[in-house]
Amino acid sequence: MENHPETRVLFVVNSLSILGGMEIVTLHKLNALAAKEHLRMGCAYTDRGDFPQEQIVLSPQVETFDLEIHTWQICGSLFRMAREYIKRMYRFRKSLRKLIKSWKPDIVVSVGSYEKIVIASLRGHVGKQRFKTVREFHFASNYRSFATNKSMGGYFSNL
């Protein structure tokens, strides 16, 4: 915006190596937005896995950032998993703060589960760097049956 001619948008996701619905939608969205002249797109992820994959190719115009947190590799006792989760969320927050300071996004978008907590904890700024946050909700549910099923409220059946 005022510091740079284009708007920088940073998507933060858990992984791009697991191609579920949320990841596929995010990849298509990143590619489409990267084609816009006034946008500079970035994608930070916590778990590299086997990214990049051949099924959906990410545009070379999208900058990728591996935060190397590996949230999917936590196992063991419940106590160990809880302790590791807290440690990794702290490292995730620290890595994301460092990335935001250096890349200076105008907008930070969260699309998964872990990153929404970390992004919310930053409260729209890192030092003097301010940014807008967008929280996308992705879920796997059959909303059509919920919308018309009388036993579930049929919220949209009267429209």
mmCIF file of C-alpha atoms in Angstrom:
data_model
loop_
_atom_site.group_PDB
_atom_site.id
_atom_site.type_symbol
_atom_site.label_atom_id
_atom_site.label_comp_id
_atom_site.label_asym_id
_atom_site.label_seq_id
_atom_site.Cartn_x
_atom_site.Cartn_y
_atom_site.Cartn_z
ATOM 1 C CA MET A 1 0.000 0.000 0.000
ATOM 2 C CA GLU A 2 2.002 3.059 1.081
ATOM 3 C CA ASN A 3 5.354 1.227 1.416
ATOM 4 C CA HIS A 4 4.996 -0.770 -1.788
ATOM 5 C CA PRO A 5 2.950 -0.366 -4.981
ATOM 6 C CA GLU A 6 1.109 -3.669 -4.782
ATOM 7 C CA THR A 7 -0.955 -5.301 -2.056
ATOM 8 C CA ARG A 8 0.798 -8.222 -0.413
ATOM 9 C CA VAL A 9 -1.404 -11.105 0.672
ATOM 10 C CA LEU A 10 -0.010 -13.935 2.782
ATOM 11 C CA PHE A 11 -1.984 -17.173 3.086
ATOM 12 C CA VAL A 12 -1.009 -19.326 6.074
ATOM 13 C CA VAL A 13 -1.873 -23.022 5.900
ATOM 14 C CA ASN A 14 -0.965 -26.226 7.714
ATOM 15 C CA SER A 15 0.231 -28.067 4.642
ATOM 16 C CA LEU A 16 0.109 -28.081 0.875
ATOM 17 C CA SER A 17 1.185 -31.716 0.644
ATOM 18 C CA ILE A 18 -2.189 -33.119 1.724
ATOM 19 C CA LEU A 19 -4.562 -32.334 -1.108
ATOM 20 C CA GLY A 20 -7.937 -32.208 0.581
ATOM 21 C CA GLY A 21 -10.702 -29.818 -0.404
ATOM 22 C CA MET A 22 -9.348 -26.870 1.596
ATOM 23 C CA GLU A 23 -5.855 -27.221 0.125
ATOM 24 C CA ILE A 24 -7.126 -27.552 -3.449
ATOM 25 C CA VAL A 25 -9.338 -24.464 -3.076
ATOM 26 C CA THR A 26 -6.415 -22.543 -1.555
ATOM 27 C CA LEU A 27 -4.027 -23.526 -4.363
ATOM 28 C CA HIS A 28 -6.531 -22.479 -7.044
ATOM 29 C CA LYS A 29 -7.201 -19.219 -5.212
ATOM 30 C CA LEU A 30 -3.472 -18.451 -4.886
ATOM 31 C CA ASN A 31 -2.918 -19.106 -8.597
ATOM 32 C CA ALA A 32 -5.871 -16.932 -9.633
ATOM 33 C CA LEU A 33 -4.911 -14.039 -7.355
ATOM 34 C CA ALA A 34 -1.235 -14.225 -8.375
ATOM 35 C CA ALA A 35 -2.303 -13.449 -11.952
ATOM 36 C CA LYS A 36 -3.659 -10.077 -10.806
ATOM 37 C CA GLU A 37 -1.195 -7.289 -11.550
ATOM 38 C CA HIS A 38 -1.699 -5.375 -8.300
ATOM 39 C CA LEU A 39 -1.369 -8.389 -5.969
ATOM 40 C CA ARG A 40 1.736 -10.086 -4.646
ATOM 41 C CA MET A 41 0.888 -13.492 -3.199
ATOM 42 C CA GLY A 42 2.685 -15.526 -0.566
ATOM 43 C CA CYS A 43 1.907 -18.843 1.061
ATOM 44 C CA ALA A 44 3.432 -19.946 4.366
ATOM 45 C CA TYR A 45 2.970 -23.518 5.537
ATOM 46 C CA THR A 46 3.961 -25.442 8.657
ATOM 47 C CA ASP A 47 4.358 -28.971 7.230
ATOM 48 C CA ARG A 48 6.268 -29.486 3.987
ATOM 49 C CA GLY A 49 5.388 -33.135 3.440
ATOM 50 C CA ASP A 50 5.970 -33.981 -0.234
ATOM 51 C CA PHE A 51 5.142 -30.488 -1.527
ATOM 52 C CA PRO A 52 5.375 -29.551 -4.359
ATOM 53 C CA GLN A 53 3.168 -32.173 -5.937
ATOM 54 C CA GLU A 54 2.352 -32.661 -9.571
ATOM 55 C CA GLN A 55 -1.474 -32.765 -9.257
ATOM 56 C CA ILE A 56 -1.905 -29.002 -8.873
ATOM 57 C CA VAL A 57 0.990 -26.773 -9.763
ATOM 58 C CA LEU A 58 1.434 -23.593 -7.751
ATOM 59 C CA SER A 59 2.215 -20.570 -9.902
ATOM 60 C CA PRO A 60 5.852 -19.412 -9.778
ATOM 61 C CA GLN A 61 4.433 -15.947 -8.994
ATOM 62 C CA VAL A 62 3.379 -17.236 -5.561
ATOM 63 C CA GLU A 63 6.204 -17.033 -3.050
ATOM 64 C CA THR A 64 6.261 -19.984 -0.654
ATOM 65 C CA PHE A 65 7.637 -19.997 2.884
ATOM 66 C CA ASP A 66 8.295 -23.215 4.814
ATOM 67 C CA LEU A 67 7.932 -22.396 8.519
ATOM 68 C CA GLU A 68 9.238 -25.909 9.408
ATOM 69 C CA ILE A 69 6.993 -26.506 12.413
ATOM 70 C CA HIS A 70 5.744 -30.037 11.548
ATOM 71 C CA THR A 71 2.521 -29.930 13.566
ATOM 72 C CA TRP A 72 1.333 -33.224 12.056
ATOM 73 C CA GLN A 73 4.248 -35.222 13.506
ATOM 74 C CA ILE A 74 3.241 -35.064 17.189
ATOM 75 C CA CYS A 75 2.704 -38.469 18.797
ATOM 76 C CA GLY A 76 3.131 -40.225 22.130
ATOM 77 C CA SER A 77 1.342 -39.891 25.433
ATOM 78 C CA LEU A 78 -1.354 -37.294 25.913
ATOM 79 C CA PHE A 79 0.967 -35.264 28.155
ATOM 80 C CA ARG A 80 3.794 -35.377 25.588
ATOM 81 C CA MET A 81 1.419 -34.404 22.770
ATOM 82 C CA ALA A 82 0.065 -31.444 24.767
ATOM 83 C CA ARG A 83 3.588 -30.270 25.667
ATOM 84 C CA GLU A 84 4.805 -30.624 22.062
ATOM 85 C CA TYR A 85 1.721 -28.820 20.724
ATOM 86 C CA ILE A 86 2.366 -25.814 22.994
ATOM 87 C CA LYS A 87 6.061 -25.735 22.050
ATOM 88 C CA ARG A 88 5.282 -25.933 18.348
ATOM 89 C CA MET A 89 2.621 -23.218 18.527
ATOM 90 C CA TYR A 90 5.202 -20.974 20.229
ATOM 91 C CA ARG A 91 7.735 -21.754 17.457
ATOM 92 C CA PHE A 92 5.002 -21.246 14.851
ATOM 93 C CA ARG A 93 4.181 -17.795 16.278
ATOM 94 C CA LYS A 94 7.868 -16.852 16.396
ATOM 95 C CA SER A 95 8.474 -18.023 12.781
ATOM 96 C CA LEU A 96 5.357 -16.261 11.514
ATOM 97 C CA ARG A 97 6.297 -13.014 13.293
ATOM 98 C CA LYS A 98 9.734 -13.148 11.650
ATOM 99 C CA LEU A 99 8.175 -13.766 8.217
ATOM 100 C CA ILE A 100 5.656 -10.937 8.634
ATOM 101 C CA LYS A 101 8.435 -8.537 9.664
ATOM 102 C CA SER A 102 10.514 -9.382 6.598
ATOM 103 C CA TRP A 103 7.822 -9.911 3.909
ATOM 104 C CA LYS A 104 5.500 -7.124 5.177
ATOM 105 C CA PRO A 105 2.073 -8.419 4.083
ATOM 106 C CA ASP A 106 -0.916 -6.077 4.006
ATOM 107 C CA ILE A 107 -3.334 -8.984 4.531
ATOM 108 C CA VAL A 108 -2.803 -12.304 6.342
ATOM 109 C CA VAL A 109 -5.302 -15.080 5.572
ATOM 110 C CA SER A 110 -5.736 -18.231 7.659
ATOM 111 C CA VAL A 111 -7.512 -21.194 6.120
ATOM 112 C CA GLY A 112 -6.855 -24.122 8.455
ATOM 113 C CA SER A 113 -6.985 -24.936 12.122
ATOM 114 C CA TYR A 114 -3.656 -24.278 13.856
ATOM 115 C CA GLU A 115 -2.777 -21.012 12.196
ATOM 116 C CA LYS A 116 -6.007 -19.273 13.163
ATOM 117 C CA ILE A 117 -4.883 -19.373 16.811
ATOM 118 C CA VAL A 118 -1.415 -18.018 16.050
ATOM 119 C CA ILE A 119 -2.624 -15.264 13.707
ATOM 120 C CA ALA A 120 -5.275 -14.148 16.200
ATOM 121 C CA SER A 121 -2.593 -13.904 18.900
ATOM 122 C CA LEU A 122 -0.691 -11.345 16.786
ATOM 123 C CA ARG A 123 -3.700 -8.966 16.897
ATOM 124 C CA GLY A 124 -3.057 -7.425 13.496
ATOM 125 C CA HIS A 125 0.477 -6.200 14.049
ATOM 126 C CA VAL A 126 4.076 -7.288 14.471
ATOM 127 C CA GLY A 127 6.019 -4.387 15.896
ATOM 128 C CA LYS A 128 5.145 -1.424 13.680
ATOM 129 C CA GLN A 129 4.055 -3.665 10.791
ATOM 130 C CA ARG A 130 0.235 -3.626 10.687
ATOM 131 C CA PHE A 131 -1.885 -5.994 8.626
ATOM 132 C CA LYS A 132 -5.507 -6.999 8.156
ATOM 133 C CA THR A 133 -6.512 -10.552 9.007
ATOM 134 C CA VAL A 134 -8.989 -12.739 7.167
ATOM 135 C CA ARG A 135 -10.240 -16.007 8.640
ATOM 136 C CA GLU A 136 -11.666 -18.471 6.129
ATOM 137 C CA PHE A 137 -13.811 -21.344 7.331
ATOM 138 C CA HIS A 138 -13.646 -24.620 5.442
ATOM 139 C CA PHE A 139 -15.680 -27.580 6.580
ATOM 140 C CA ALA A 140 -16.838 -30.915 5.255
ATOM 141 C CA SER A 141 -20.564 -31.137 5.793
ATOM 142 C CA ASN A 142 -23.665 -31.592 3.749
ATOM 143 C CA TYR A 143 -25.258 -28.197 4.334
ATOM 144 C CA ARG A 144 -28.118 -28.996 1.948
ATOM 145 C CA SER A 145 -29.500 -31.704 4.213
ATOM 146 C CA PHE A 146 -29.034 -29.445 7.239
ATOM 147 C CA ALA A 147 -30.827 -26.620 5.481
ATOM 148 C CA THR A 148 -33.941 -28.625 4.583
ATOM 149 C CA ASN A 149 -34.148 -31.348 7.248
ATOM 150 C CA LYS A 150 -37.050 -30.441 9.574
ATOM 151 C CA SER A 151 -35.604 -32.487 12.468
ATOM 152 C CA MET A 152 -32.433 -30.360 12.323
ATOM 153 C CA GLY A 153 -34.328 -27.105 12.308
ATOM 154 C CA GLY A 154 -34.815 -26.702 8.570
ATOM 155 C CA TYR A 155 -33.355 -23.219 8.807
ATOM 156 C CA PHE A 156 -33.620 -22.478 5.113
ATOM 157 C CA SER A 157 -36.762 -24.455 4.266
ATOM 158 C CA ASN A 158 -39.047 -21.389 4.642
ATOM 159 C CA LEU A 159 -37.036 -19.106 2.336
#
